[in-house]
Amino acid sequence: MTVSADPHTDFPVGFRGRVLRPGDNRYDAARALYQGRAADEGPALIAQCADEDDVATVLRYASARRIPVAVRGGGHGSDEYAMPGGALVVDLSPMKAIAVDPVTRVVRAQPGVLLGELDAAAQRHGLAVPAGTVSTTGVAGLTLGGGIGHLMRRYGATVDNLLACDMVTVDGRKVRADATENPELFWALRGGGGNFGVVTAFEYRAHPVGPDVVAGQLIVGFDRAADVLGRLPAHMATAPRELGLLTAITLAPAPTLPEEVHGKPVLVLVPVYTGDLGKADEAIAPLAALARPLANLVTPMPWLRANSLLDAIAPHGKRMNSTGGYLPALSADAIDALLTHGSSAPPNPGAATTINLWCMGGAISQDTAEDETAFSREGAAWLWEAIAMWDTPEQDSPYAQWATAVDAALRPHSLTNGYTNLTDDLGEEWRRGVHGSQAKHQRLRAVKAAWDPDNLLRFNKNIAPANTESARAA
Ligand SMILES: Cc1cc2nc3c(=O)[nH]c(=O)nc-3n(C[C@H](O)[C@H](O)[C@H](O)COP(=O)(O)OP(=O)(O)OC[C@H]3O[C@@H](n4cnc5c(N)ncnc54)[C@H](O)[C@@H]3O)c2cc1C
């Protein structure tokens, strides 16, 4: 990494948090992200904010000088936008307050909170906020992109349960966005990503969940994978909303499996049933009968464990690539593409290079209309995501090639809309369609123009403001 002259010698002295520059003791630890490629280049200045006043101080400084600003929430993005080389970074990781009101079931979280922390705080009151599946993911980036997980069929996406945001504008003003105050901004914050300002608090509606649920893995031999995937749509069409289902085409995880399949491709079904425990068997047994698994590891367990089962295959600091899309149906051709490419993934011990397939339906598909939020879900029956993880820059090429090949094979079966958080930026055409209709795209550009006309928040899946040259080209 090259260290250049400090471009921020005039950074405001009134900033109360920690300011880190290249060469400072804690700089390298602070710039480390989930995405290992972030280590290749470092930002010019990391402003670790103590509170929203600090956020306002940095943004006022940046907007007065028209300096673009990167934002780090939980640091779990699959790209390096949270710590770009040479950038000024608003780092929210110290802002970790969580407040749970057990009576109203409203949960308020600051943007440095991670999903495991949110889950633990809510579970102390028997509650959960519908969110993601890996406990080290940040609430901030996840929420602003949409938020999907084991509870989405029962309670919807995270944004469907978002009640309000506190936000600092790019020129340093503090505003609130909810259904009545700045409603258009609130609409855009529910799926439009970090394009409009820096969110300093999220308020969610939580729901009773657990403490025990029934979850685990059904490991299906690869010879049966096509048949099982072919029959899943009909099965899940009548499954209860309390049953979440993620499937993965991956290399067999040892040591829970017979030795003969170690290192070989398998189909893994991950059911998570969060309803009445007395009815769990009714929900799981037919799925297990359909799957006829080599190993059935589904068992009662605390929700906190079920919602961190995937942590084991999601280690921090790997170099990674993520791409994905929505499938309107699991056609035979799509299944063939999933299995062909899932079984040819370059292996990486201790991490998942895998194609995941999430079953949509239920609340996420039926309870919130497409145009109610910027997050798009129209027509999506299944969501696929291909994740490649590896260790060194020398390995970049084979893993990136695998991801490109998966994308090329599955894109023709996919919808134009998609989930921004589980796909690295695929360029302008993808960004134009990923939120759904052209009307939604134009609406997002208008909100961007109103709140960030100079596009200072551009280190993201960027929505070009409606009044700029780049927007006219979009
Ligand atoms: C292993 C893995 C598992 C995942 N599992 C799931 C899952 O189960 N469900 C799911 O929905 N997603 C999942 N994701 C995707 C995840 O939602 C995104 O990566 C998300 O961006 C992470 O948010 P973060 O705050 O941790 O990341 P960061 O990298 O800190 O932030 C991502 C981006 O969000 C913006 N941002 C962050 N905080 C703010 C803020 N306060 N104000 C304004 N903008 C902000 C910035 O543009 C930033 O670049 C997963 C990702 C990985 C790598």
XYZ file of C-alpha atoms and ligand atoms in Angstrom:
527
model
C 0.000 0.000 0.000
C 1.368 3.432 -0.867
C 1.042 6.160 1.749
C 0.608 9.626 0.222
C 0.589 13.078 1.819
C -2.341 13.682 4.187
C -5.140 15.361 2.174
C -7.074 16.124 5.374
C -4.717 18.308 7.392
C -7.674 20.617 8.085
C -9.968 17.849 9.427
C -12.158 19.451 12.122
C -10.631 19.444 15.618
C -14.123 19.340 17.161
C -14.549 15.699 16.056
C -14.863 13.652 19.259
C -14.256 10.113 17.999
C -10.998 8.564 16.836
C -9.307 9.815 13.647
C -7.034 7.301 11.930
C -4.606 7.896 9.076
C -2.138 5.563 7.302
C 0.681 4.778 9.706
C -1.443 5.212 12.849
C -1.400 2.301 15.268
C -4.997 1.188 14.895
C -5.371 2.127 11.232
C -4.878 -1.385 9.778
C -7.316 -2.996 12.228
C -9.869 -0.267 11.519
C -9.724 -0.640 7.744
C -10.058 -4.449 7.749
C -13.393 -5.519 6.289
C -15.165 -8.814 5.786
C -13.990 -8.560 2.153
C -10.284 -9.432 2.234
C -9.554 -7.393 -0.902
C -9.973 -4.258 1.249
C -6.430 -4.954 2.501
C -5.021 -4.116 -0.957
C -5.574 -0.349 -0.598
C -6.274 1.899 2.359
C -8.408 5.034 2.830
C -6.836 8.432 3.497
C -8.728 9.021 6.737
C -11.058 6.922 8.865
C -13.308 9.005 11.117
C -14.614 6.654 13.809
C -17.734 8.483 14.932
C -18.747 8.524 18.589
C -22.242 9.825 17.885
C -24.444 11.562 15.329
C -22.825 14.923 16.051
C -19.548 13.421 14.864
C -21.264 12.159 11.710
C -22.592 15.686 11.087
C -19.112 17.160 11.661
C -17.530 14.901 9.012
C -20.314 15.450 6.509
C -20.204 19.253 6.910
C -16.435 19.155 6.404
C -16.793 16.929 3.311
C -19.648 18.803 1.668
C -17.967 22.202 2.140
C -15.007 20.813 0.159
C -17.099 18.563 -2.135
C -15.135 15.516 -0.982
C -16.877 12.187 -1.639
C -17.497 10.162 1.508
C -17.509 6.397 2.065
C -19.622 4.906 4.863
C -18.768 1.881 6.991
C -21.532 0.241 8.989
C -20.885 -3.368 9.964
C -18.086 -3.767 7.394
C -19.696 -6.894 5.919
C -20.284 -5.683 2.375
C -19.010 -8.116 -0.246
C -17.324 -5.192 -2.024
C -14.783 -2.667 -0.714
C -17.064 0.391 -0.886
C -16.872 0.844 2.893
C -13.088 1.510 2.773
C -12.048 2.607 -0.739
C -8.413 3.444 -1.437
C -7.620 7.099 -0.689
C -11.148 7.931 0.546
C -12.550 9.777 3.538
C -14.536 7.242 5.584
C -17.363 7.809 8.054
C -16.880 4.758 10.276
C -19.980 4.001 12.353
C -18.661 0.855 14.025
C -18.381 2.464 17.509
C -22.104 3.391 17.454
C -23.577 0.246 18.964
C -26.529 1.211 21.170
C -29.619 -1.035 21.066
C -32.903 -0.365 22.863
C -35.728 -2.908 22.940
C -39.184 -1.908 24.142
C -40.881 -5.204 25.061
C -44.317 -3.562 25.250
C -44.436 -1.814 21.876
C -41.979 -4.355 20.374
C -40.039 -1.494 18.805
C -36.289 -2.048 18.582
C -33.942 0.878 18.004
C -30.388 0.174 16.831
C -27.420 2.339 15.926
C -25.563 1.600 12.672
C -22.518 -0.117 14.229
C -24.717 -2.939 15.553
C -24.172 -6.427 14.123
C -26.997 -8.907 13.538
C -25.885 -11.239 16.348
C -25.976 -8.314 18.779
C -29.431 -7.259 17.567
C -30.713 -10.820 17.843
C -29.285 -11.309 21.356
C -30.838 -8.068 22.636
C -34.261 -8.824 21.128
C -34.249 -12.457 22.307
C -33.888 -11.314 25.925
C -37.547 -10.317 25.444
C -38.521 -13.282 23.261
C -38.417 -11.117 20.132
C -36.561 -11.003 16.817
C -36.231 -8.462 14.018
C -36.405 -10.192 10.623
C -32.887 -9.802 9.200
C -30.024 -11.884 7.803
C -28.427 -15.229 8.504
C -24.783 -14.512 9.430
C -24.361 -12.945 12.866
C -21.391 -10.732 11.958
C -23.311 -8.841 9.248
C -24.078 -5.190 10.022
C -27.671 -4.048 10.474
C -26.958 -0.837 8.526
C -25.966 -2.029 5.068
C -28.307 -5.009 5.320
C -31.333 -2.866 6.167
C -30.653 -0.151 3.600
C -30.479 -2.794 0.849
C -33.564 -4.765 1.945
C -32.668 -7.579 4.353
C -33.632 -11.204 3.778
C -33.302 -14.248 6.013
C -34.948 -17.184 7.743
C -37.916 -15.067 8.914
C -38.757 -13.454 5.567
C -41.508 -15.917 4.604
C -43.135 -15.350 7.993
C -42.586 -11.625 8.604
C -41.164 -10.111 5.403
C -37.899 -8.385 4.565
C -36.091 -6.220 7.103
C -37.324 -3.098 5.310
C -40.913 -4.328 5.628
C -40.355 -4.097 9.390
C -38.530 -0.781 9.387
C -40.527 1.944 11.141
C -38.172 4.915 11.002
C -34.618 6.119 10.412
C -32.637 8.994 11.898
C -30.352 10.331 9.192
C -27.644 12.975 8.884
C -27.820 14.709 5.514
C -24.714 15.263 3.393
C -24.644 18.904 4.559
C -24.816 17.854 8.207
C -28.503 18.286 9.147
C -30.281 15.737 11.350
C -33.591 14.508 9.949
C -36.059 11.740 10.649
C -37.673 9.608 7.973
C -40.797 7.577 8.584
C -44.278 7.131 7.150
C -45.275 10.742 7.861
C -42.007 12.693 8.159
C -39.981 12.784 4.920
C -41.988 9.804 3.571
C -40.344 9.882 0.142
C -36.900 9.634 1.740
C -38.202 6.802 3.949
C -39.402 4.984 0.834
C -35.952 5.306 -0.767
C -34.064 4.248 2.381
C -35.970 0.956 2.302
C -33.878 -0.650 -0.430
C -32.016 2.215 -2.101
C -28.826 1.589 -0.083
C -26.549 4.236 1.370
C -27.256 6.777 -1.345
C -29.159 9.496 0.472
C -27.438 10.334 3.750
C -25.842 8.583 6.726
C -28.357 6.729 8.864
C -27.550 7.002 12.566
C -30.468 4.967 13.981
C -32.935 2.372 12.717
C -36.275 1.592 14.365
C -37.782 -1.813 13.710
C -40.923 -3.743 14.480
C -39.890 -6.985 16.223
C -41.909 -10.198 16.496
C -42.179 -13.057 18.981
C -39.712 -15.793 17.942
C -38.277 -18.748 19.876
C -36.488 -19.075 22.179
C -36.433 -22.530 20.556
C -37.002 -23.268 16.895
C -36.374 -26.337 14.735
C -33.517 -26.004 12.261
C -30.469 -27.665 10.763
C -29.355 -29.313 7.564
C -30.675 -32.025 5.292
C -27.719 -33.231 3.230
C -28.865 -34.676 -0.085
C -26.684 -36.810 -2.384
C -25.852 -35.083 -5.644
C -27.460 -37.862 -7.686
C -30.811 -36.839 -6.210
C -30.280 -33.058 -6.342
C -32.089 -32.398 -9.665
C -35.117 -34.408 -8.592
C -35.320 -32.692 -5.191
C -34.915 -29.190 -6.636
C -37.528 -30.011 -9.292
C -40.069 -30.955 -6.621
C -39.305 -28.170 -4.128
C -41.452 -25.421 -5.721
C -44.663 -27.459 -5.480
C -43.748 -28.495 -1.944
C -42.969 -24.973 -0.735
C -46.113 -23.552 -2.368
C -48.163 -25.185 0.403
C -45.569 -25.031 3.191
C -46.380 -22.813 6.196
C -44.932 -19.305 6.347
C -43.176 -20.312 9.554
C -40.887 -22.518 7.475
C -37.907 -20.713 5.965
C -35.802 -22.597 3.446
C -32.320 -21.919 2.138
C -30.624 -24.489 -0.074
C -26.983 -24.678 -1.123
C -25.142 -26.545 -3.828
C -21.726 -26.982 -2.316
C -18.955 -29.427 -1.469
C -19.914 -31.858 1.310
C -19.124 -30.450 4.715
C -17.178 -33.021 6.771
C -17.298 -34.585 9.320
C -21.078 -34.972 9.540
C -21.212 -37.060 6.383
C -20.147 -40.492 5.237
C -16.555 -40.417 4.032
C -17.489 -41.381 0.491
C -19.038 -37.932 -0.123
C -16.325 -35.820 1.495
C -15.157 -33.159 -0.942
C -17.928 -34.080 -3.376
C -20.833 -31.847 -4.358
C -24.049 -32.178 -2.386
C -27.329 -30.333 -2.113
C -27.873 -28.979 1.392
C -31.358 -27.934 2.518
C -31.431 -25.608 5.529
C -34.995 -25.473 6.882
C -35.660 -23.113 9.785
C -39.089 -23.553 11.378
C -40.008 -20.805 13.841
C -43.669 -21.559 14.518
C -45.471 -23.539 17.225
C -43.019 -26.313 18.202
C -45.911 -28.772 18.435
C -46.389 -28.380 14.674
C -42.702 -28.519 13.713
C -42.849 -32.136 12.652
C -45.794 -31.398 10.374
C -43.642 -28.786 8.619
C -40.296 -30.596 8.516
C -41.176 -34.284 8.060
C -42.656 -33.923 4.534
C -39.588 -31.948 3.453
C -37.277 -34.623 4.837
C -39.372 -37.293 3.097
C -39.006 -35.432 -0.199
C -35.266 -34.957 0.312
C -34.396 -38.495 1.492
C -31.133 -37.055 2.860
C -27.820 -38.826 3.459
C -27.828 -37.064 6.816
C -30.659 -35.358 8.690
C -29.205 -32.794 11.116
C -32.463 -30.939 11.776
C -33.191 -30.593 15.469
C -34.684 -28.209 18.050
C -32.239 -25.452 18.975
C -32.300 -21.870 20.251
C -33.158 -19.246 17.629
C -29.802 -17.591 18.333
C -28.025 -20.753 17.243
C -30.257 -21.338 14.226
C -29.650 -17.799 13.034
C -25.884 -18.195 13.211
C -25.564 -21.700 11.715
C -24.002 -20.211 8.585
C -21.293 -18.331 10.516
C -19.107 -21.429 10.296
C -18.781 -21.076 6.518
C -18.503 -17.276 6.453
C -15.084 -16.399 7.880
C -13.871 -12.784 7.908
C -11.066 -11.572 5.684
C -11.345 -13.938 2.705
C -11.196 -12.388 -0.729
C -14.665 -12.818 -2.149
C -17.018 -12.324 -5.030
C -20.790 -12.345 -4.868
C -23.362 -12.374 -7.635
C -27.001 -13.324 -7.793
C -30.497 -12.764 -9.065
C -34.165 -13.635 -8.803
C -35.676 -16.636 -10.577
C -39.375 -16.471 -11.457
C -39.436 -20.283 -11.433
C -37.109 -23.218 -10.905
C -37.191 -24.435 -14.505
C -35.337 -27.590 -15.564
C -32.779 -25.443 -17.424
C -32.187 -23.239 -14.386
C -31.739 -26.324 -12.184
C -29.292 -27.738 -14.701
C -27.266 -24.489 -14.653
C -27.311 -24.394 -10.835
C -26.076 -27.956 -10.517
C -23.506 -27.795 -13.319
C -21.826 -24.715 -11.893
C -22.420 -25.474 -8.213
C -20.588 -28.765 -8.622
C -17.622 -27.180 -10.419
C -16.859 -24.529 -7.800
C -13.170 -24.241 -6.927
C -12.930 -25.453 -3.315
C -11.684 -23.396 -0.397
C -11.312 -25.220 2.900
C -13.082 -23.484 5.773
C -15.221 -21.224 3.606
C -18.160 -21.615 1.305
C -17.724 -21.284 -2.406
C -21.283 -22.157 -3.143
C -24.499 -21.384 -4.957
C -27.297 -20.656 -2.519
C -30.948 -20.724 -3.426
C -33.437 -19.017 -1.135
C -37.137 -19.812 -1.218
C -39.199 -16.620 -1.332
C -43.005 -16.643 -0.971
C -45.177 -15.915 2.040
C -44.885 -12.506 3.705
C -41.945 -11.161 1.694
C -43.733 -11.844 -1.589
C -47.355 -11.264 -0.650
C -47.685 -8.753 2.196
C -45.872 -5.687 0.864
C -46.610 -4.322 -2.600
C -43.686 -3.842 -4.985
C -43.986 -0.046 -5.051
C -44.261 0.368 -1.266
C -40.482 0.207 -0.820
C -37.424 0.743 -3.016
C -36.462 -2.898 -2.339
C -37.755 -4.982 -5.246
C -39.234 -8.451 -4.986
C -41.758 -8.547 -7.839
C -41.973 -11.921 -9.571
C -39.214 -13.470 -7.444
C -39.969 -17.069 -6.514
C -36.350 -17.963 -5.724
C -33.201 -15.950 -5.127
C -29.879 -17.449 -6.206
C -26.505 -16.185 -5.023
C -23.091 -17.462 -6.035
C -20.408 -16.790 -3.463
C -16.733 -17.439 -4.124
C -14.182 -17.116 -1.315
C -10.410 -17.484 -1.558
C -7.216 -16.402 0.130
C -4.601 -14.731 -2.042
C -4.449 -12.259 -4.947
C -2.840 -15.031 -7.038
C -6.102 -16.983 -6.753
C -8.281 -14.053 -7.888
C -8.550 -15.284 -11.440
C -9.952 -18.846 -11.115
C -12.542 -17.812 -8.524
C -13.604 -14.700 -10.444
C -13.865 -16.813 -13.596
C -16.112 -19.277 -11.795
C -18.378 -16.459 -10.585
C -18.513 -14.981 -14.101
C -19.434 -18.366 -15.552
C -22.219 -18.872 -12.992
C -23.559 -15.420 -13.732
C -23.512 -16.020 -17.494
C -25.370 -19.315 -17.065
C -28.038 -18.062 -14.651
C -28.599 -14.491 -15.887
C -30.784 -15.623 -18.846
C -33.118 -17.356 -16.370
C -33.187 -14.376 -13.991
C -35.436 -11.339 -13.729
C -34.130 -7.824 -14.375
C -34.879 -6.817 -10.795
C -32.862 -8.283 -7.962
C -31.470 -7.880 -4.466
C -28.643 -5.339 -4.429
C -27.008 -6.631 -1.242
C -26.219 -10.108 -2.514
C -24.718 -9.070 -5.847
C -21.578 -7.051 -6.438
C -22.154 -4.006 -8.636
C -22.716 -5.335 -12.169
C -22.707 -1.931 -13.862
C -25.088 0.689 -15.146
C -27.620 -1.522 -16.909
C -27.948 -3.744 -13.824
C -28.323 -0.719 -11.540
C -31.083 0.656 -13.814
C -33.174 -2.503 -13.439
C -32.316 -3.895 -10.037
C -34.944 -1.887 -8.120
C -37.719 -2.955 -10.469
C -39.593 -0.750 -12.913
C -38.139 2.279 -14.688
C -40.618 4.388 -12.687
C -38.963 3.188 -9.464
C -35.512 3.904 -10.877
C -36.540 7.444 -11.832
C -38.160 7.948 -8.423
C -34.918 6.899 -6.705
C -32.913 9.300 -8.895
C -35.265 12.125 -7.884
C -34.825 11.319 -4.163
C -31.059 11.164 -4.676
C -31.147 14.589 -6.374
C -33.120 16.020 -3.445
C -30.799 14.683 -0.714
C -27.377 14.250 -2.330
C -27.368 16.365 -5.515
C -23.552 16.331 -5.817
C -23.372 12.575 -5.348
C -20.958 12.813 -2.434
C -22.215 9.376 -1.348
C -20.973 7.560 -4.432
C -19.051 4.623 -2.932
C -22.056 2.324 -3.212
C -24.355 0.750 -5.768
C -24.804 4.229 -6.974
C -28.025 5.934 -7.941
C -27.080 8.925 -10.069
C -28.947 12.112 -9.059
C -31.627 13.015 -11.594
C -30.064 16.386 -12.447
C -26.524 15.319 -13.410
C -24.962 14.474 -16.751
C -24.347 10.904 -15.629
C -27.994 10.605 -14.682
C -29.104 11.797 -18.102
C -27.018 9.028 -19.623
C -28.504 6.452 -17.227
C -21.142 -13.828 4.268
C -22.281 -12.880 3.992
C -23.557 -13.246 4.377
C -24.625 -12.396 4.130
N -25.890 -12.805 4.488
C -26.933 -12.002 4.224
C -28.259 -12.397 4.590
O -28.488 -13.463 5.162
N -29.274 -11.562 4.282
C -29.083 -10.367 3.656
O -30.054 -9.659 3.419
N -27.842 -9.963 3.308
C -26.774 -10.745 3.573
N -25.521 -10.349 3.215
C -25.357 -9.072 2.496
C -25.332 -7.901 3.461
O -26.642 -7.478 3.702
C -24.555 -6.741 2.833
O -23.233 -7.144 2.608
C -24.613 -5.474 3.677
O -24.162 -4.404 2.881
C -23.762 -5.542 4.920
O -23.934 -4.384 5.674
P -22.768 -3.842 6.604
O -23.258 -2.635 7.292
O -22.222 -4.938 7.428
O -21.646 -3.529 5.523
P -20.779 -2.246 5.161
O -19.759 -2.788 4.211
O -20.315 -1.525 6.349
O -21.801 -1.339 4.398
C -22.230 -1.659 3.103
C -22.609 -0.351 2.422
O -23.801 0.149 3.007
C -23.742 1.574 3.091
N -23.911 1.929 4.500
C -23.555 1.198 5.580
N -23.978 1.800 6.704
C -24.613 2.927 6.331
C -25.291 3.961 7.038
N -25.436 3.918 8.362
N -25.812 4.981 6.338
C -25.702 5.031 4.992
N -25.089 4.074 4.272
C -24.553 3.036 4.932
C -22.435 1.989 2.487
O -22.658 2.313 1.133
C -21.581 0.742 2.565
O -20.630 0.665 1.541
C -24.429 -11.158 3.474
C -23.134 -10.782 3.100
C -22.063 -11.626 3.353
C -20.692 -11.206 2.925
